[in-house]
mmCIF file of C-alpha atoms in Angstrom:
data_model
loop_
_atom_site.group_PDB
_atom_site.id
_atom_site.type_symbol
_atom_site.label_atom_id
_atom_site.label_comp_id
_atom_site.label_asym_id
_atom_site.label_seq_id
_atom_site.Cartn_x
_atom_site.Cartn_y
_atom_site.Cartn_z
ATOM 1 C CA UNK A 16 12.481 13.696 -10.435
ATOM 2 C CA UNK A 17 12.706 16.667 -8.138
ATOM 3 C CA UNK A 18 14.401 16.951 -4.737
ATOM 4 C CA UNK A 19 11.514 17.567 -2.134
ATOM 5 C CA UNK A 20 13.285 19.756 0.360
ATOM 6 C CA UNK A 21 11.626 21.781 3.075
ATOM 7 C CA UNK A 22 8.172 21.724 4.635
ATOM 8 C CA UNK A 23 5.129 22.307 2.664
ATOM 9 C CA UNK A 24 1.538 21.509 3.027
ATOM 10 C CA UNK A 25 0.697 17.811 2.327
ATOM 11 C CA UNK A 26 -1.550 18.967 -0.685
ATOM 12 C CA UNK A 27 1.605 19.726 -2.725
ATOM 13 C CA UNK A 28 2.592 16.041 -2.681
ATOM 14 C CA UNK A 29 -0.683 15.420 -4.724
ATOM 15 C CA UNK A 30 0.366 18.453 -7.016
ATOM 16 C CA UNK A 31 3.749 17.028 -7.391
ATOM 17 C CA UNK A 32 2.430 13.629 -8.130
ATOM 18 C CA UNK A 33 -0.264 14.814 -10.482
ATOM 19 C CA UNK A 34 2.519 16.589 -12.370
ATOM 20 C CA UNK A 35 4.697 13.538 -12.617
ATOM 21 C CA UNK A 36 7.391 14.913 -10.502
ATOM 22 C CA UNK A 37 7.151 12.441 -7.555
ATOM 23 C CA UNK A 38 5.908 8.757 -7.677
ATOM 24 C CA UNK A 39 2.374 8.027 -6.999
ATOM 25 C CA UNK A 40 0.589 4.977 -6.017
ATOM 26 C CA UNK A 41 -2.202 5.672 -8.625
ATOM 27 C CA UNK A 42 -2.190 6.554 -12.221
ATOM 28 C CA UNK A 43 -1.739 10.305 -12.859
ATOM 29 C CA UNK A 44 -5.315 10.573 -14.084
ATOM 30 C CA UNK A 45 -6.503 9.120 -10.763
ATOM 31 C CA UNK A 46 -4.245 11.462 -8.662
ATOM 32 C CA UNK A 47 -5.393 14.426 -10.692
ATOM 33 C CA UNK A 48 -9.082 13.545 -9.988
ATOM 34 C CA UNK A 49 -8.291 13.054 -6.184
ATOM 35 C CA UNK A 50 -6.572 16.417 -6.254
ATOM 36 C CA UNK A 51 -9.757 18.088 -7.890
ATOM 37 C CA UNK A 52 -12.017 16.448 -5.345
ATOM 38 C CA UNK A 53 -10.058 17.688 -2.492
ATOM 39 C CA UNK A 54 -9.466 21.265 -3.789
ATOM 40 C CA UNK A 55 -13.212 21.463 -4.675
ATOM 41 C CA UNK A 56 -14.707 20.966 -1.135
ATOM 42 C CA UNK A 57 -13.693 21.033 2.259
ATOM 43 C CA UNK A 58 -12.871 17.703 4.024
ATOM 44 C CA UNK A 59 -15.549 15.259 5.323
ATOM 45 C CA UNK A 60 -15.807 15.116 8.954
ATOM 46 C CA UNK A 61 -17.075 11.476 9.686
ATOM 47 C CA UNK A 62 -18.898 10.773 13.195
ATOM 48 C CA UNK A 63 -17.630 7.564 14.657
ATOM 49 C CA UNK A 64 -20.741 5.191 15.028
ATOM 50 C CA UNK A 65 -21.626 3.402 18.058
ATOM 51 C CA UNK A 66 -23.632 0.266 18.550
ATOM 52 C CA UNK A 67 -24.259 0.266 14.713
ATOM 53 C CA UNK A 68 -22.988 -3.037 14.091
ATOM 54 C CA UNK A 69 -19.678 -4.772 13.729
ATOM 55 C CA UNK A 70 -16.882 -4.083 11.271
ATOM 56 C CA UNK A 71 -16.375 -6.691 8.351
ATOM 57 C CA UNK A 72 -14.326 -4.744 6.109
ATOM 58 C CA UNK A 73 -11.829 -1.784 6.812
ATOM 59 C CA UNK A 74 -11.114 0.681 3.648
ATOM 60 C CA UNK A 75 -8.507 3.229 3.402
ATOM 61 C CA UNK A 76 -10.055 6.409 2.057
ATOM 62 C CA UNK A 77 -6.944 8.014 0.554
ATOM 63 C CA UNK A 78 -8.564 11.347 -0.188
ATOM 64 C CA UNK A 79 -10.100 11.933 3.169
ATOM 65 C CA UNK A 80 -7.519 10.317 5.476
ATOM 66 C CA UNK A 81 -9.809 8.124 7.168
ATOM 67 C CA UNK A 82 -10.107 4.148 7.829
ATOM 68 C CA UNK A 83 -13.712 3.599 7.259
ATOM 69 C CA UNK A 84 -15.327 0.361 8.698
ATOM 70 C CA UNK A 85 -18.167 -1.311 6.793
ATOM 71 C CA UNK A 86 -20.736 -3.817 7.961
ATOM 72 C CA UNK A 87 -20.786 -7.420 6.406
ATOM 73 C CA UNK A 88 -23.433 -6.357 3.922
ATOM 74 C CA UNK A 89 -21.109 -3.453 2.714
ATOM 75 C CA UNK A 90 -24.161 -1.317 2.895
ATOM 76 C CA UNK A 91 -23.062 1.140 5.535
ATOM 77 C CA UNK A 92 -20.281 2.731 7.606
ATOM 78 C CA UNK A 93 -20.474 1.327 11.171
ATOM 79 C CA UNK A 94 -16.873 2.882 12.448
ATOM 80 C CA UNK A 95 -14.090 5.145 11.273
ATOM 81 C CA UNK A 96 -10.638 6.264 12.245
ATOM 82 C CA UNK A 97 -9.194 9.724 11.570
ATOM 83 C CA UNK A 98 -5.736 8.978 10.981
ATOM 84 C CA UNK A 99 -4.848 12.599 9.856
ATOM 85 C CA UNK A 100 -5.137 13.307 13.720
ATOM 86 C CA UNK A 101 -2.335 11.039 14.202
ATOM 87 C CA UNK A 102 -0.093 12.655 11.688
ATOM 88 C CA UNK A 103 -1.000 10.357 8.810
ATOM 89 C CA UNK A 104 -1.821 11.701 5.276
ATOM 90 C CA UNK A 105 -3.006 9.797 2.434
ATOM 91 C CA UNK A 106 -3.292 6.217 3.782
ATOM 92 C CA UNK A 107 -2.729 3.695 0.845
ATOM 93 C CA UNK A 108 -2.501 0.022 2.084
ATOM 94 C CA UNK A 109 -3.883 -1.406 5.118
ATOM 95 C CA UNK A 110 -3.498 -4.950 6.695
ATOM 96 C CA UNK A 111 -5.378 -6.742 9.750
ATOM 97 C CA UNK A 112 -2.827 -8.892 11.860
ATOM 98 C CA UNK A 113 -3.948 -12.132 13.909
ATOM 99 C CA UNK A 114 -5.329 -9.838 16.728
ATOM 100 C CA UNK A 115 -7.405 -7.728 14.404
ATOM 101 C CA UNK A 116 -5.170 -4.771 14.820
ATOM 102 C CA UNK A 117 -5.142 -2.655 11.999
ATOM 103 C CA UNK A 118 -1.867 -1.502 9.988
ATOM 104 C CA UNK A 119 -1.700 1.318 7.393
ATOM 105 C CA UNK A 120 0.858 2.716 5.404
ATOM 106 C CA UNK A 121 0.654 6.486 5.230
ATOM 107 C CA UNK A 122 2.195 8.026 2.164
ATOM 108 C CA UNK A 123 3.421 11.113 3.991
ATOM 109 C CA UNK A 124 2.879 12.896 7.378
ATOM 110 C CA UNK A 125 1.202 16.276 7.911
ATOM 111 C CA UNK A 126 4.385 18.184 7.376
ATOM 112 C CA UNK A 127 5.193 16.284 4.147
ATOM 113 C CA UNK A 128 8.484 15.235 5.485
ATOM 114 C CA UNK A 129 8.255 11.445 5.724
ATOM 115 C CA UNK A 130 6.093 8.411 5.612
ATOM 116 C CA UNK A 131 5.267 5.823 8.231
ATOM 117 C CA UNK A 132 3.652 2.579 9.207
ATOM 118 C CA UNK A 133 0.821 2.909 11.899
ATOM 119 C CA UNK A 134 -0.934 0.332 14.144
ATOM 120 C CA UNK A 135 -4.290 0.753 15.475
ATOM 121 C CA UNK A 136 -6.356 -1.646 17.840
ATOM 122 C CA UNK A 137 -9.561 -3.309 16.442
ATOM 123 C CA UNK A 138 -11.407 -0.556 18.153
ATOM 124 C CA UNK A 139 -9.449 2.415 16.427
ATOM 125 C CA UNK A 140 -7.188 3.191 19.187
ATOM 126 C CA UNK A 141 -3.877 4.545 17.904
ATOM 127 C CA UNK A 142 -1.088 2.200 19.029
ATOM 128 C CA UNK A 143 2.240 2.889 17.387
ATOM 129 C CA UNK A 144 3.796 4.692 14.607
ATOM 130 C CA UNK A 145 6.911 3.381 12.777
ATOM 131 C CA UNK A 146 8.081 6.807 11.067
ATOM 132 C CA UNK A 147 10.548 6.687 8.137
ATOM 133 C CA UNK A 148 13.540 8.734 9.369
ATOM 134 C CA UNK A 149 17.378 9.110 8.955
ATOM 135 C CA UNK A 150 18.930 5.425 8.874
ATOM 136 C CA UNK A 151 21.814 4.482 10.632
ATOM 137 C CA UNK A 152 24.503 6.062 10.895
ATOM 138 C CA UNK A 153 22.310 8.901 12.113
ATOM 139 C CA UNK A 154 25.139 11.069 12.793
ATOM 140 C CA UNK A 155 25.862 11.615 8.965
ATOM 141 C CA UNK A 156 22.377 12.479 8.162
ATOM 142 C CA UNK A 157 21.478 16.037 7.517
ATOM 143 C CA UNK A 158 17.995 15.750 6.112
ATOM 144 C CA UNK A 159 15.587 12.805 5.054
ATOM 145 C CA UNK A 160 12.312 12.763 2.975
ATOM 146 C CA UNK A 161 10.391 9.630 2.108
ATOM 147 C CA UNK A 162 7.185 8.584 0.359
ATOM 148 C CA UNK A 163 5.497 5.142 1.022
ATOM 149 C CA UNK A 164 2.791 2.913 -0.172
ATOM 150 C CA UNK A 165 2.885 -0.341 1.855
ATOM 151 C CA UNK A 166 4.054 -1.932 4.988
ATOM 152 C CA UNK A 167 4.622 -5.514 6.098
ATOM 153 C CA UNK A 168 5.289 -7.221 9.525
ATOM 154 C CA UNK A 169 5.792 -10.314 11.465
ATOM 155 C CA UNK A 170 6.474 -11.066 15.164
ATOM 156 C CA UNK A 171 9.955 -10.139 14.831
ATOM 157 C CA UNK A 172 10.104 -7.007 12.317
ATOM 158 C CA UNK A 173 8.231 -4.157 10.775
ATOM 159 C CA UNK A 174 9.044 -3.198 7.188
ATOM 160 C CA UNK A 175 8.059 -0.133 5.389
ATOM 161 C CA UNK A 176 8.355 0.119 1.465
ATOM 162 C CA UNK A 177 9.967 3.378 0.483
ATOM 163 C CA UNK A 178 8.698 4.303 -2.816
ATOM 164 C CA UNK A 179 11.044 7.202 -2.994
ATOM 165 C CA UNK A 180 13.540 8.776 -0.649
ATOM 166 C CA UNK A 181 16.156 11.602 -0.390
ATOM 167 C CA UNK A 182 19.037 11.309 1.888
ATOM 168 C CA UNK A 183 21.136 14.318 2.394
ATOM 169 C CA UNK A 184 24.455 13.946 3.787
ATOM 170 C CA UNK A 185 27.746 16.384 3.998
ATOM 171 C CA UNK A 186 28.800 14.307 0.943
ATOM 172 C CA UNK A 187 25.793 15.197 -1.216
ATOM 173 C CA UNK A 188 22.196 13.953 -1.645
ATOM 174 C CA UNK A 189 21.216 10.262 -2.486
ATOM 175 C CA UNK A 190 17.903 9.519 -4.108
ATOM 176 C CA UNK A 191 16.346 6.044 -4.372
ATOM 177 C CA UNK A 192 13.908 3.213 -3.500
ATOM 178 C CA UNK A 193 13.786 0.554 -0.849
ATOM 179 C CA UNK A 194 12.687 -0.352 2.578
ATOM 180 C CA UNK A 195 13.200 0.687 6.237
ATOM 181 C CA UNK A 196 12.826 -1.597 8.886
ATOM 182 C CA UNK A 197 12.448 -1.761 12.738
ATOM 183 C CA UNK A 198 12.453 -4.496 15.364
ATOM 184 C CA UNK A 199 8.696 -5.366 16.247
ATOM 185 C CA UNK A 200 7.352 -3.212 18.905
ATOM 186 C CA UNK A 201 10.250 -0.779 18.703
ATOM 187 C CA UNK A 202 9.107 2.204 16.803
ATOM 188 C CA UNK A 203 11.506 4.522 18.414
ATOM 189 C CA UNK A 204 14.316 2.543 17.135
ATOM 190 C CA UNK A 205 16.720 3.842 14.396
ATOM 191 C CA UNK A 206 15.426 2.325 11.043
ATOM 192 C CA UNK A 207 17.768 0.129 9.085
ATOM 193 C CA UNK A 208 17.642 1.146 5.232
ATOM 194 C CA UNK A 209 17.638 -1.462 2.479
ATOM 195 C CA UNK A 210 18.586 0.505 -0.625
ATOM 196 C CA UNK A 211 17.929 -0.896 -3.833
ATOM 197 C CA UNK A 212 19.708 -0.257 -7.053
ATOM 198 C CA UNK A 213 17.954 2.904 -8.172
ATOM 199 C CA UNK A 214 16.747 2.905 -11.869
ATOM 200 C CA UNK A 215 18.484 -0.731 -12.476
ATOM 201 C CA UNK A 216 16.094 -2.023 -12.375
ATOM 202 C CA UNK A 217 14.127 -0.493 -9.424
ATOM 203 C CA UNK A 218 12.563 2.971 -10.084
ATOM 204 C CA UNK A 219 9.862 2.791 -7.119
ATOM 205 C CA UNK A 220 8.964 0.062 -4.794
ATOM 206 C CA UNK A 221 5.099 -0.268 -4.525
ATOM 207 C CA UNK A 222 3.458 -3.249 -2.663
ATOM 208 C CA UNK A 223 4.954 -5.946 -0.366
ATOM 209 C CA UNK A 224 4.530 -8.752 2.139
ATOM 210 C CA UNK A 225 6.542 -11.201 4.304
ATOM 211 C CA UNK A 226 6.779 -15.069 3.731
ATOM 212 C CA UNK A 227 7.300 -17.261 6.868
ATOM 213 C CA UNK A 228 10.950 -16.981 6.457
ATOM 214 C CA UNK A 229 10.828 -13.180 6.930
ATOM 215 C CA UNK A 230 11.625 -12.627 3.223
ATOM 216 C CA UNK A 231 10.088 -9.590 1.218
ATOM 217 C CA UNK A 232 8.086 -10.097 -1.730
ATOM 218 C CA UNK A 233 7.341 -7.037 -3.642
ATOM 219 C CA UNK A 234 6.072 -5.214 -6.841
ATOM 220 C CA UNK A 235 8.182 -2.460 -8.250
ATOM 221 C CA UNK A 236 8.235 0.011 -11.117
ATOM 222 C CA UNK A 237 11.346 0.095 -13.305
ATOM 223 C CA UNK A 238 12.694 0.474 -16.904
ATOM 224 C CA UNK A 239 13.061 -2.571 -19.315
ATOM 225 C CA UNK A 240 15.539 -2.825 -22.053
ATOM 226 C CA UNK A 241 13.588 -0.527 -24.513
ATOM 227 C CA UNK A 242 13.724 2.136 -21.718
ATOM 228 C CA UNK A 243 10.118 1.782 -21.039
ATOM 229 C CA UNK A 244 8.351 1.829 -17.700
ATOM 230 C CA UNK A 245 6.850 -1.198 -16.461
ATOM 231 C CA UNK A 246 6.283 -3.439 -13.394
ATOM 232 C CA UNK A 247 8.063 -6.489 -11.958
ATOM 233 C CA UNK A 248 8.208 -8.797 -8.920
ATOM 234 C CA UNK A 249 11.086 -9.309 -6.770
ATOM 235 C CA UNK A 250 12.108 -10.993 -3.527
ATOM 236 C CA UNK A 251 14.583 -9.718 -0.838
ATOM 237 C CA UNK A 252 16.055 -12.579 0.935
ATOM 238 C CA UNK A 253 17.390 -12.533 4.360
ATOM 239 C CA UNK A 254 16.457 -8.823 4.864
ATOM 240 C CA UNK A 255 17.644 -8.137 8.117
ATOM 241 C CA UNK A 256 21.033 -9.781 8.022
ATOM 242 C CA UNK A 257 22.189 -10.096 4.404
ATOM 243 C CA UNK A 258 19.599 -8.491 2.080
ATOM 244 C CA UNK A 259 20.054 -9.611 -1.378
ATOM 245 C CA UNK A 260 17.343 -8.720 -4.134
ATOM 246 C CA UNK A 261 16.323 -11.661 -6.522
ATOM 247 C CA UNK A 262 14.207 -10.764 -9.752
ATOM 248 C CA UNK A 263 11.451 -13.111 -9.861
ATOM 249 C CA UNK A 264 9.271 -11.614 -12.740
ATOM 250 C CA UNK A 265 11.017 -8.923 -14.986
ATOM 251 C CA UNK A 266 9.804 -5.545 -15.719
ATOM 252 C CA UNK A 267 6.932 -5.570 -18.144
ATOM 253 C CA UNK A 268 5.508 -9.068 -16.551
ATOM 254 C CA UNK A 269 2.898 -7.036 -14.820
ATOM 255 C CA UNK A 270 0.766 -4.422 -16.562
ATOM 256 C CA UNK A 271 0.054 -2.431 -13.377
ATOM 257 C CA UNK A 272 1.344 -3.203 -10.109
ATOM 258 C CA UNK A 273 -1.075 -3.766 -7.259
ATOM 259 C CA UNK A 274 -1.102 -5.579 -3.888
ATOM 260 C CA UNK A 275 0.941 -8.437 -2.738
ATOM 261 C CA UNK A 276 -0.284 -10.800 -0.362
ATOM 262 C CA UNK A 277 1.132 -14.116 1.174
ATOM 263 C CA UNK A 278 -1.758 -16.490 2.018
ATOM 264 C CA UNK A 279 -2.548 -20.100 3.050
ATOM 265 C CA UNK A 280 -0.062 -19.969 5.704
ATOM 266 C CA UNK A 281 2.720 -18.842 3.885
ATOM 267 C CA UNK A 282 2.473 -21.212 0.870
ATOM 268 C CA UNK A 283 0.792 -18.977 -1.698
ATOM 269 C CA UNK A 284 1.833 -15.819 -3.041
ATOM 270 C CA UNK A 285 -0.845 -13.598 -4.597
ATOM 271 C CA UNK A 286 0.095 -10.996 -7.173
ATOM 272 C CA UNK A 287 -2.385 -8.362 -8.064
ATOM 273 C CA UNK A 288 -2.343 -6.967 -11.699
ATOM 274 C CA UNK A 289 -5.049 -4.359 -11.903
ATOM 275 C CA UNK A 290 -4.103 -3.655 -15.498
ATOM 276 C CA UNK A 291 -5.503 -7.054 -16.213
ATOM 277 C CA UNK A 292 -8.097 -6.860 -13.198
ATOM 278 C CA UNK A 293 -6.535 -10.244 -12.058
ATOM 279 C CA UNK A 294 -4.804 -11.865 -9.157
ATOM 280 C CA UNK A 295 -2.198 -14.454 -10.009
ATOM 281 C CA UNK A 296 -1.372 -16.965 -7.302
ATOM 282 C CA UNK A 297 2.052 -18.680 -7.161
ATOM 283 C CA UNK A 298 3.251 -21.446 -4.857
ATOM 284 C CA UNK A 299 5.939 -20.623 -2.450
ATOM 285 C CA UNK A 300 8.853 -20.901 -2.583
ATOM 286 C CA UNK A 301 8.847 -19.135 -6.000
ATOM 287 C CA UNK A 302 11.810 -19.315 -8.635
ATOM 288 C CA UNK A 303 12.654 -16.601 -11.061
ATOM 289 C CA UNK A 304 10.304 -16.937 -14.172
ATOM 290 C CA UNK A 305 7.682 -18.985 -12.262
ATOM 291 C CA UNK A 306 4.197 -19.549 -13.511
ATOM 292 C CA UNK A 307 0.739 -19.136 -11.588
ATOM 293 C CA UNK A 308 -0.944 -22.070 -10.744
ATOM 294 C CA UNK A 309 -4.402 -20.242 -10.463
ATOM 295 C CA UNK A 310 -6.027 -17.114 -11.440
ATOM 296 C CA UNK A 311 -8.663 -15.097 -9.819
ATOM 297 C CA UNK A 312 -10.723 -12.731 -11.639
ATOM 298 C CA UNK A 313 -11.251 -10.609 -13.722
ATOM 299 C CA UNK A 314 -12.830 -8.410 -11.628
ATOM 300 C CA UNK A 315 -16.114 -6.353 -12.633
ATOM 301 C CA UNK A 316 -15.967 -3.438 -15.002
ATOM 302 C CA UNK A 317 -18.355 -0.513 -15.166
ATOM 303 C CA UNK A 318 -20.362 0.301 -18.348
ATOM 304 C CA UNK A 319 -17.658 2.245 -19.642
ATOM 305 C CA UNK A 320 -15.112 -0.697 -19.278
ATOM 306 C CA UNK A 321 -13.433 1.029 -16.202
ATOM 307 C CA UNK A 322 -12.071 -0.899 -13.049
ATOM 308 C CA UNK A 323 -8.759 -0.848 -11.138
ATOM 309 C CA UNK A 324 -8.655 -3.196 -8.248
ATOM 310 C CA UNK A 325 -5.651 -2.029 -6.623
ATOM 311 C CA UNK A 326 -5.117 -3.667 -3.073
ATOM 312 C CA UNK A 327 -7.126 -5.963 -0.706
ATOM 313 C CA UNK A 328 -6.852 -9.238 1.269
ATOM 314 C CA UNK A 329 -8.891 -12.501 2.147
ATOM 315 C CA UNK A 330 -11.146 -13.305 4.966
ATOM 316 C CA UNK A 331 -10.269 -15.586 7.678
ATOM 317 C CA UNK A 332 -11.159 -18.744 6.071
ATOM 318 C CA UNK A 333 -9.693 -17.586 2.466
ATOM 319 C CA UNK A 334 -13.265 -18.088 0.947
ATOM 320 C CA UNK A 335 -13.647 -14.436 0.151
ATOM 321 C CA UNK A 336 -11.291 -11.756 -1.385
ATOM 322 C CA UNK A 337 -11.900 -7.943 -1.359
ATOM 323 C CA UNK A 338 -10.387 -5.230 -3.294
ATOM 324 C CA UNK A 339 -10.509 -1.508 -3.183
ATOM 325 C CA UNK A 340 -11.201 -0.268 -6.699
ATOM 326 C CA UNK A 341 -9.673 3.177 -7.752
ATOM 327 C CA UNK A 342 -13.099 3.933 -9.450
ATOM 328 C CA UNK A 343 -14.779 4.355 -6.134
ATOM 329 C CA UNK A 344 -16.124 0.873 -5.238
ATOM 330 C CA UNK A 345 -15.157 -2.457 -3.788
ATOM 331 C CA UNK A 346 -14.674 -5.655 -5.556
ATOM 332 C CA UNK A 347 -15.937 -8.762 -3.843
ATOM 333 C CA UNK A 348 -14.895 -12.112 -4.873
ATOM 334 C CA UNK A 349 -16.118 -15.790 -3.901
ATOM 335 C CA UNK A 350 -12.751 -17.924 -4.206
ATOM 336 C CA UNK A 351 -14.276 -21.292 -4.875
ATOM 337 C CA UNK A 352 -16.298 -20.166 -7.848
ATOM 338 C CA UNK A 353 -14.466 -17.137 -8.900
ATOM 339 C CA UNK A 354 -17.533 -15.016 -9.197
ATOM 340 C CA UNK A 355 -17.157 -11.259 -8.560
ATOM 341 C CA UNK A 356 -19.538 -8.504 -7.721
ATOM 342 C CA UNK A 357 -19.134 -4.712 -6.942
ATOM 343 C CA UNK A 358 -20.222 -2.748 -3.941
ATOM 344 C CA UNK A 359 -20.765 0.946 -5.260
ATOM 345 C CA UNK A 360 -22.015 4.346 -3.441
ATOM 346 C CA UNK A 361 -20.283 3.289 -0.366
ATOM 347 C CA UNK A 362 -19.411 6.744 0.671
ATOM 348 C CA UNK A 363 -15.779 6.635 0.289
ATOM 349 C CA UNK A 364 -13.999 9.262 -1.775
ATOM 350 C CA UNK A 365 -11.021 7.419 -2.976
ATOM 351 C CA UNK A 366 -10.601 3.760 -1.645
ATOM 352 C CA UNK A 367 -7.061 2.703 -1.791
ATOM 353 C CA UNK A 368 -7.010 -0.685 0.034
ATOM 354 C CA UNK A 369 -9.487 -3.016 1.611
ATOM 355 C CA UNK A 370 -9.272 -5.744 4.470
ATOM 356 C CA UNK A 371 -11.486 -8.150 5.949
ATOM 357 C CA UNK A 372 -11.650 -8.619 9.687
ATOM 358 C CA UNK A 373 -10.868 -10.863 10.884
ATOM 359 C CA UNK A 374 -8.381 -11.644 8.088
ATOM 360 C CA UNK A 375 -6.320 -14.675 7.230
ATOM 361 C CA UNK A 376 -3.306 -13.617 8.978
#
């Protein structure tokens, strides 16, 4: 791992990730492909569509820094939001809240200094940005750098998963992974850091969600007893008062970490393993070593056996599930029958996450 000091162009983030020097939300092969696509042509400039139909699914286009609204048939783009214009580079995961506002985790900003969680109205109007920054006590902080892949929120708090951070003080530089959080509707407040035991077992926080008690459920990358990288699942109990990490599924239980989603009014935890092309459903509360009560998938693979459903969510009635697939399509599932199909040629360079609107939140 390197220390990412100073300002640099955001494209440098992809270069460092492609070289394996910083954590990445996707496999290195996908990051290298994205880097090649970006360097080989100018950025696309989408034109917001008016009166073209209602948005049924929002998709984060990680390569082009847009949130793209698709119609119900997933056949055309009917709206888009240029998040780059709001200091958001490489949007990864997005969620739709109960008011149909759109939340997105920005991996970094246009200065390549820190990440953020941003909120937009259902019409695409920028509302708030919860920017990763020096945590309390700020007086001891000389510089701070952070990357993020996901965020989560409820009526009381907003959490930003920090896949990697560097905190420099007069005593030296601390590197690690964890979470920053703010009181809800207070983006200008000083964030509070929840630092996790770096490398023992957490190497990098990836995807997360909150249960009705406000506890954090998250997938992470770490090393097992054989010093091999793998993915596990953990819970942070009482995160704003007395945060404690509880290991639920040890490193290696998940082949490739993907989206984490709490559904059924807080009764079900959905854990995406895109290495298996499956979504495993667990009853909450979940004890360490618990087993899924249901498995959705596998999603559809292409003719060469490729397909990597990364992150997504349910529609309002939880009858359908959508995932953004890293091989440039959307995976669409019917929950009752566990039947899956794909929508390809959707005009999105690198779909990183997808969400129905209205959602089940």
